[in-house]
Amino acid sequence: PGAALLDESSIVHSSSMSDIGNSWPAPRCCRTHDLELRRIAAEHGDGPPLDQAEGQELALLHEASRGDGWLLIVGGEHAGIMREDAGKTRPGPYLAGHCSLPSVGMVYAHLVEFFGRERIIVVAQLKETLTWLRAASVDEDSAARMAGRSSLLGMLRSKLAETEASCARLIADGGADYDGASVNAATVLRVLRGDAAGAGRVIPQQGVGSVTFIAISHGNAHAADSGSPHHEWYLHMPYPVAAEEDYLYDTVSHRGFEAVDPHPEWDWGAPKRRFRIYSQMLFQAYHEVLQRTPRRRLVLLHQFCLSGGAANFMRLRSYRDYFGTRAWPVFAIVTSGLFEPALGSFVGLWIEELASALRAGGTLTLGEVYDLAEQRYWAANPSLKAQNAKLESEGFID
């Protein structure tokens, strides 16, 4: 049902494809993207066509890009909830207000009929959270022992009921594929890359036509180094990657966080960088996937604060020149600017519109689905829209 919605013609690129001649440098990242861009350029009358051998090589990569659509849902959380808080007001993990689980359950319930359970992978603390909530809501003593106060018993029981309700379909279908300590950056990257070396399901490296990746968590950013104008953006995960996988952070300027860490004395049991997925790490995974399968469509929804940084690879000239990202089959949505809080309700609006479009036969483009969700957001927030219009008229915002 989603084929028409996610086919190649519906992908919205960051700019027109008609100006890619000499003004658009050929990517230097890899042979795949060099061939792909030269093919596109030739089709628009800018440059010679590929020779026979090059055409055959690219055709095999295109063939590997054909197949069904997959869905990856990632529910993150701040690592601070998994240990005694910095103020020592509670004794240990506190899972009563999980930031992503309600949305994870909502996304799954809306989209499982289109993807099928066999083509959905969920990374979230569902079983772990339910186990904690059930233990903490037994009586006042358990509430005091696990949550810090006996008076929280009613709230804990309410949160348990809400979590069971919002995730009912996912629970009925077997729960998350990765739960507990597996909810970390390495798991997400392994699933995206199709690395089958570890335990658990991953998205196949070939025979996949599209991947819809929905990441829900808290997010933030820090300067690349003390005094640097450049920043590193990230989303939080509740568990760290293993020490032997610390190499995943080799290309991230993570030391800048040390200068702004509000609680340097708060021991998380591992370096704090290992509890994060940096946008640069996601970009590397996207590039690796598209190097193998250049026509795999990636639909990316980032639901976390400061998520605008996750789309820098589509905006910045350095990425566009070196990697040719203007030609990548990517549709990315961010729910905040580079340094802004997220629109918490937008993931629900977009998912509802996507499901509605798929149910209607998949005739809308992804851009049209986004427009419908945006219209619903402004309709629900008219005063904010009026305020923005006023600020724009006064020259405070573009």
PDB file of C-alpha atoms in Angstrom, residues 112-302:
ATOM      1  CA  VAL A 112       2.188  -2.006  11.539  1.00  0.00           C
ATOM      2  CA  GLU A 113      -0.647  -2.683   9.087  1.00  0.00           C
ATOM      3  CA  PHE A 114       1.423  -1.229   6.233  1.00  0.00           C
ATOM      4  CA  PHE A 115       4.875  -2.603   6.997  1.00  0.00           C
ATOM      5  CA  GLY A 116       3.971  -5.852   8.762  1.00  0.00           C
ATOM      6  CA  ARG A 117       5.602  -6.931  12.028  1.00  0.00           C
ATOM      7  CA  GLU A 118       8.297  -8.807  10.129  1.00  0.00           C
ATOM      8  CA  ARG A 119       9.604  -5.580   8.570  1.00  0.00           C
ATOM      9  CA  ILE A 120       9.558  -3.439  11.709  1.00  0.00           C
ATOM     10  CA  ILE A 121      12.388  -3.246  14.213  1.00  0.00           C
ATOM     11  CA  VAL A 122      11.787  -1.528  17.560  1.00  0.00           C
ATOM     12  CA  VAL A 123      14.571  -0.407  19.893  1.00  0.00           C
ATOM     13  CA  ALA A 124      13.007   0.737  23.176  1.00  0.00           C
ATOM     14  CA  GLN A 125      12.852   0.035  26.933  1.00  0.00           C
ATOM     15  CA  LEU A 126       9.332  -1.366  26.832  1.00  0.00           C
ATOM     16  CA  LYS A 127       9.669  -4.561  28.892  1.00  0.00           C
ATOM     17  CA  GLU A 128      12.158  -2.923  31.237  1.00  0.00           C
ATOM     18  CA  THR A 129       9.865   0.027  31.891  1.00  0.00           C
ATOM     19  CA  LEU A 130       6.773  -2.125  32.415  1.00  0.00           C
ATOM     20  CA  THR A 131       8.682  -4.354  34.848  1.00  0.00           C
ATOM     21  CA  TRP A 132       9.854  -1.329  36.833  1.00  0.00           C
ATOM     22  CA  LEU A 133       6.411   0.305  36.901  1.00  0.00           C
ATOM     23  CA  ARG A 134       4.718  -2.909  38.038  1.00  0.00           C
ATOM     24  CA  ALA A 135       7.225  -3.378  40.846  1.00  0.00           C
ATOM     25  CA  ALA A 136       7.081   0.273  41.932  1.00  0.00           C
ATOM     26  CA  SER A 137       3.269   0.446  41.980  1.00  0.00           C
ATOM     27  CA  VAL A 138       2.578  -2.550  44.213  1.00  0.00           C
ATOM     28  CA  ASP A 139       2.075  -0.481  47.378  1.00  0.00           C
ATOM     29  CA  GLU A 140       3.307   2.604  49.203  1.00  0.00           C
ATOM     30  CA  ASP A 141       6.435   0.826  50.439  1.00  0.00           C
ATOM     31  CA  SER A 142       7.454  -0.126  46.900  1.00  0.00           C
ATOM     32  CA  ALA A 143       6.750   3.403  45.684  1.00  0.00           C
ATOM     33  CA  ALA A 144       8.943   4.864  48.439  1.00  0.00           C
ATOM     34  CA  ARG A 145      11.724   2.335  47.813  1.00  0.00           C
ATOM     35  CA  MET A 146      11.871   2.718  44.022  1.00  0.00           C
ATOM     36  CA  ALA A 147      10.554   6.219  43.308  1.00  0.00           C
ATOM     37  CA  GLY A 148      11.622   8.027  46.462  1.00  0.00           C
ATOM     38  CA  ARG A 149       8.191   8.849  47.939  1.00  0.00           C
ATOM     39  CA  SER A 150       5.172   6.766  48.976  1.00  0.00           C
ATOM     40  CA  SER A 151       2.884   9.593  47.838  1.00  0.00           C
ATOM     41  CA  LEU A 152       3.801   8.786  44.216  1.00  0.00           C
ATOM     42  CA  LEU A 153       1.883   5.479  44.286  1.00  0.00           C
ATOM     43  CA  GLY A 154      -1.187   6.828  42.486  1.00  0.00           C
ATOM     44  CA  MET A 155       0.895   8.464  39.777  1.00  0.00           C
ATOM     45  CA  LEU A 156       2.938   5.281  39.272  1.00  0.00           C
ATOM     46  CA  ARG A 157      -0.193   3.178  38.810  1.00  0.00           C
ATOM     47  CA  SER A 158      -1.544   5.739  36.355  1.00  0.00           C
ATOM     48  CA  LYS A 159       1.712   5.689  34.363  1.00  0.00           C
ATOM     49  CA  LEU A 160       1.624   1.904  34.233  1.00  0.00           C
ATOM     50  CA  ALA A 161      -1.923   1.936  32.840  1.00  0.00           C
ATOM     51  CA  GLU A 162      -1.013   4.645  30.315  1.00  0.00           C
ATOM     52  CA  THR A 163       2.077   2.776  29.104  1.00  0.00           C
ATOM     53  CA  GLU A 164       0.180  -0.498  28.752  1.00  0.00           C
ATOM     54  CA  ALA A 165      -2.531   1.302  26.775  1.00  0.00           C
ATOM     55  CA  SER A 166      -0.270   3.287  24.438  1.00  0.00           C
ATOM     56  CA  CYS A 167       1.903   0.251  23.700  1.00  0.00           C
ATOM     57  CA  ALA A 168      -0.896  -2.360  23.686  1.00  0.00           C
ATOM     58  CA  ARG A 169      -0.456  -3.384  20.047  1.00  0.00           C
ATOM     59  CA  LEU A 170       3.320  -3.599  20.357  1.00  0.00           C
ATOM     60  CA  ILE A 171       3.008  -5.645  23.549  1.00  0.00           C
ATOM     61  CA  ALA A 172       0.524  -7.976  21.859  1.00  0.00           C
ATOM     62  CA  ASP A 173       2.947  -8.430  18.960  1.00  0.00           C
ATOM     63  CA  GLY A 174       5.822  -9.488  21.192  1.00  0.00           C
ATOM     64  CA  GLY A 175       7.300  -6.216  22.402  1.00  0.00           C
ATOM     65  CA  ALA A 176      10.473  -4.475  21.338  1.00  0.00           C
ATOM     66  CA  ASP A 177      13.160  -6.278  19.369  1.00  0.00           C
ATOM     67  CA  TYR A 178      15.855  -4.676  21.502  1.00  0.00           C
ATOM     68  CA  ASP A 179      15.126  -3.850  25.140  1.00  0.00           C
ATOM     69  CA  GLY A 180      17.033  -3.087  28.328  1.00  0.00           C
ATOM     70  CA  ALA A 181      20.779  -2.654  27.949  1.00  0.00           C
ATOM     71  CA  SER A 182      20.504  -3.190  24.174  1.00  0.00           C
ATOM     72  CA  VAL A 183      18.909   0.245  23.846  1.00  0.00           C
ATOM     73  CA  ASN A 184      22.139   2.000  22.937  1.00  0.00           C
ATOM     74  CA  ALA A 185      23.834   3.739  20.027  1.00  0.00           C
ATOM     75  CA  ALA A 186      25.696   0.674  18.778  1.00  0.00           C
ATOM     76  CA  THR A 187      22.446  -1.291  18.405  1.00  0.00           C
ATOM     77  CA  VAL A 188      20.810   1.456  16.349  1.00  0.00           C
ATOM     78  CA  LEU A 189      23.817   1.802  14.041  1.00  0.00           C
ATOM     79  CA  ARG A 190      24.096  -1.962  13.625  1.00  0.00           C
ATOM     80  CA  VAL A 191      20.412  -2.232  12.663  1.00  0.00           C
ATOM     81  CA  LEU A 192      20.682   0.624  10.163  1.00  0.00           C
ATOM     82  CA  ARG A 193      23.841  -0.784   8.577  1.00  0.00           C
ATOM     83  CA  GLY A 194      22.493  -4.314   8.387  1.00  0.00           C
ATOM     84  CA  ASP A 195      25.354  -5.708  10.445  1.00  0.00           C
ATOM     85  CA  ALA A 196      24.205  -9.235  11.189  1.00  0.00           C
ATOM     86  CA  ALA A 197      27.321 -10.152  13.197  1.00  0.00           C
ATOM     87  CA  GLY A 198      25.575  -9.486  16.510  1.00  0.00           C
ATOM     88  CA  ALA A 199      22.454 -11.024  17.973  1.00  0.00           C
ATOM     89  CA  GLY A 200      19.054  -9.749  16.898  1.00  0.00           C
ATOM     90  CA  ARG A 201      17.298  -8.626  13.745  1.00  0.00           C
ATOM     91  CA  VAL A 202      18.736  -5.978  11.430  1.00  0.00           C
ATOM     92  CA  ILE A 203      17.609  -4.320   8.204  1.00  0.00           C
ATOM     93  CA  PRO A 204      18.964  -6.451   5.336  1.00  0.00           C
ATOM     94  CA  GLN A 205      21.855  -4.951   3.386  1.00  0.00           C
ATOM     95  CA  GLN A 206      20.210  -5.707   0.043  1.00  0.00           C
ATOM     96  CA  GLY A 207      16.688  -6.164  -1.247  1.00  0.00           C
ATOM     97  CA  VAL A 208      15.266  -3.222   0.710  1.00  0.00           C
ATOM     98  CA  GLY A 209      13.625  -0.417  -1.236  1.00  0.00           C
ATOM     99  CA  SER A 210      13.053   2.068   1.587  1.00  0.00           C
ATOM    100  CA  VAL A 211      13.693   2.577   5.287  1.00  0.00           C
ATOM    101  CA  THR A 212      11.565   4.809   7.471  1.00  0.00           C
ATOM    102  CA  PHE A 213      13.595   5.690  10.564  1.00  0.00           C
ATOM    103  CA  ILE A 214      11.829   7.395  13.459  1.00  0.00           C
ATOM    104  CA  ALA A 215      14.000   8.495  16.383  1.00  0.00           C
ATOM    105  CA  ILE A 216      12.294   9.779  19.544  1.00  0.00           C
ATOM    106  CA  SER A 217      14.271  10.982  22.548  1.00  0.00           C
ATOM    107  CA  HIS A 218      15.799  13.972  24.264  1.00  0.00           C
ATOM    108  CA  GLY A 219      18.429  15.829  22.273  1.00  0.00           C
ATOM    109  CA  ASN A 220      21.103  18.438  22.757  1.00  0.00           C
ATOM    110  CA  ALA A 221      24.351  19.827  21.357  1.00  0.00           C
ATOM    111  CA  HIS A 222      27.688  21.097  22.555  1.00  0.00           C
ATOM    112  CA  ALA A 223      30.623  22.979  21.042  1.00  0.00           C
ATOM    113  CA  ALA A 224      33.124  20.775  19.265  1.00  0.00           C
ATOM    114  CA  ASP A 225      35.776  22.144  21.594  1.00  0.00           C
ATOM    115  CA  SER A 226      36.065  24.924  24.120  1.00  0.00           C
ATOM    116  CA  GLY A 227      35.502  28.190  22.283  1.00  0.00           C
ATOM    117  CA  SER A 228      34.795  26.506  18.939  1.00  0.00           C
ATOM    118  CA  PRO A 229      31.999  27.955  16.758  1.00  0.00           C
ATOM    119  CA  HIS A 230      31.237  24.440  15.504  1.00  0.00           C
ATOM    120  CA  HIS A 231      28.857  22.101  17.304  1.00  0.00           C
ATOM    121  CA  GLU A 232      28.067  18.423  17.646  1.00  0.00           C
ATOM    122  CA  TRP A 233      24.383  17.423  17.840  1.00  0.00           C
ATOM    123  CA  TYR A 234      23.120  14.250  19.491  1.00  0.00           C
ATOM    124  CA  LEU A 235      20.180  12.338  20.923  1.00  0.00           C
ATOM    125  CA  HIS A 236      20.240  10.582  24.270  1.00  0.00           C
ATOM    126  CA  MET A 237      20.157   6.821  24.841  1.00  0.00           C
ATOM    127  CA  PRO A 238      19.605   5.216  28.269  1.00  0.00           C
ATOM    128  CA  TYR A 239      22.491   2.741  28.011  1.00  0.00           C
ATOM    129  CA  PRO A 240      26.098   3.074  26.836  1.00  0.00           C
ATOM    130  CA  VAL A 241      27.833   1.267  24.034  1.00  0.00           C
ATOM    131  CA  ALA A 242      30.362  -1.315  25.202  1.00  0.00           C
ATOM    132  CA  ALA A 243      33.953  -0.201  25.790  1.00  0.00           C
ATOM    133  CA  GLU A 244      35.137  -2.198  22.775  1.00  0.00           C
ATOM    134  CA  GLU A 245      32.808  -0.157  20.554  1.00  0.00           C
ATOM    135  CA  ASP A 246      34.082   3.220  21.684  1.00  0.00           C
ATOM    136  CA  TYR A 247      35.680   3.562  18.227  1.00  0.00           C
ATOM    137  CA  LEU A 248      32.226   4.600  17.008  1.00  0.00           C
ATOM    138  CA  TYR A 249      33.010   8.032  18.468  1.00  0.00           C
ATOM    139  CA  ASP A 250      36.377   8.454  16.723  1.00  0.00           C
ATOM    140  CA  THR A 251      34.963  10.930  14.198  1.00  0.00           C
ATOM    141  CA  VAL A 252      33.004  12.970  16.761  1.00  0.00           C
ATOM    142  CA  SER A 253      34.438  15.982  18.595  1.00  0.00           C
ATOM    143  CA  HIS A 254      32.895  14.851  21.866  1.00  0.00           C
ATOM    144  CA  ARG A 255      35.389  16.441  24.269  1.00  0.00           C
ATOM    145  CA  GLY A 256      33.625  19.788  23.981  1.00  0.00           C
ATOM    146  CA  PHE A 257      30.940  18.473  26.342  1.00  0.00           C
ATOM    147  CA  GLU A 258      33.421  18.332  29.213  1.00  0.00           C
ATOM    148  CA  ALA A 259      33.533  22.139  29.348  1.00  0.00           C
ATOM    149  CA  VAL A 260      29.746  22.442  29.704  1.00  0.00           C
ATOM    150  CA  ASP A 261      28.823  19.297  31.676  1.00  0.00           C
ATOM    151  CA  PRO A 262      26.454  20.610  34.377  1.00  0.00           C
ATOM    152  CA  HIS A 263      27.215  17.636  36.641  1.00  0.00           C
ATOM    153  CA  PRO A 264      30.807  16.479  36.051  1.00  0.00           C
ATOM    154  CA  GLU A 265      30.765  14.660  39.390  1.00  0.00           C
ATOM    155  CA  TRP A 266      27.726  12.541  38.390  1.00  0.00           C
ATOM    156  CA  ASP A 267      29.106   9.081  37.625  1.00  0.00           C
ATOM    157  CA  TRP A 268      27.203   7.205  34.932  1.00  0.00           C
ATOM    158  CA  GLY A 269      29.453   4.152  35.039  1.00  0.00           C
ATOM    159  CA  ALA A 270      30.915   4.890  31.597  1.00  0.00           C
ATOM    160  CA  PRO A 271      32.048   7.983  29.667  1.00  0.00           C
ATOM    161  CA  LYS A 272      28.960  10.073  28.965  1.00  0.00           C
ATOM    162  CA  ARG A 273      29.616  10.183  25.214  1.00  0.00           C
ATOM    163  CA  ARG A 274      28.789   6.476  25.016  1.00  0.00           C
ATOM    164  CA  PHE A 275      25.188   7.230  25.979  1.00  0.00           C
ATOM    165  CA  ARG A 276      24.631   9.342  22.858  1.00  0.00           C
ATOM    166  CA  ILE A 277      24.012   8.939  19.155  1.00  0.00           C
ATOM    167  CA  TYR A 278      25.702  11.877  17.489  1.00  0.00           C
ATOM    168  CA  SER A 279      24.317  13.128  14.189  1.00  0.00           C
ATOM    169  CA  GLN A 280      27.682  12.474  12.561  1.00  0.00           C
ATOM    170  CA  MET A 281      27.408   8.797  13.515  1.00  0.00           C
ATOM    171  CA  LEU A 282      23.980   8.571  11.886  1.00  0.00           C
ATOM    172  CA  PHE A 283      25.298  10.316   8.785  1.00  0.00           C
ATOM    173  CA  GLN A 284      28.089   7.745   8.473  1.00  0.00           C
ATOM    174  CA  ALA A 285      25.523   4.946   8.653  1.00  0.00           C
ATOM    175  CA  TYR A 286      23.355   6.590   5.979  1.00  0.00           C
ATOM    176  CA  HIS A 287      26.363   7.000   3.699  1.00  0.00           C
ATOM    177  CA  GLU A 288      27.411   3.385   4.132  1.00  0.00           C
ATOM    178  CA  VAL A 289      23.893   2.170   3.324  1.00  0.00           C
ATOM    179  CA  LEU A 290      23.575   4.363   0.226  1.00  0.00           C
ATOM    180  CA  GLN A 291      27.032   3.384  -0.938  1.00  0.00           C
ATOM    181  CA  ARG A 292      25.800  -0.225  -1.186  1.00  0.00           C
ATOM    182  CA  THR A 293      22.259   0.595  -2.295  1.00  0.00           C
ATOM    183  CA  PRO A 294      22.157   4.115  -3.788  1.00  0.00           C
ATOM    184  CA  ARG A 295      18.442   4.017  -4.576  1.00  0.00           C
ATOM    185  CA  ARG A 296      17.263   2.920  -1.146  1.00  0.00           C
ATOM    186  CA  ARG A 297      14.912   5.681  -0.017  1.00  0.00           C
ATOM    187  CA  LEU A 298      15.490   6.977   3.512  1.00  0.00           C
ATOM    188  CA  VAL A 299      12.614   8.692   5.301  1.00  0.00           C
ATOM    189  CA  LEU A 300      13.982  10.193   8.525  1.00  0.00           C
ATOM    190  CA  LEU A 301      11.903  11.713  11.329  1.00  0.00           C
ATOM    191  CA  HIS A 302      13.858  13.215  14.222  1.00  0.00           C
TER     192      HIS A 302
END
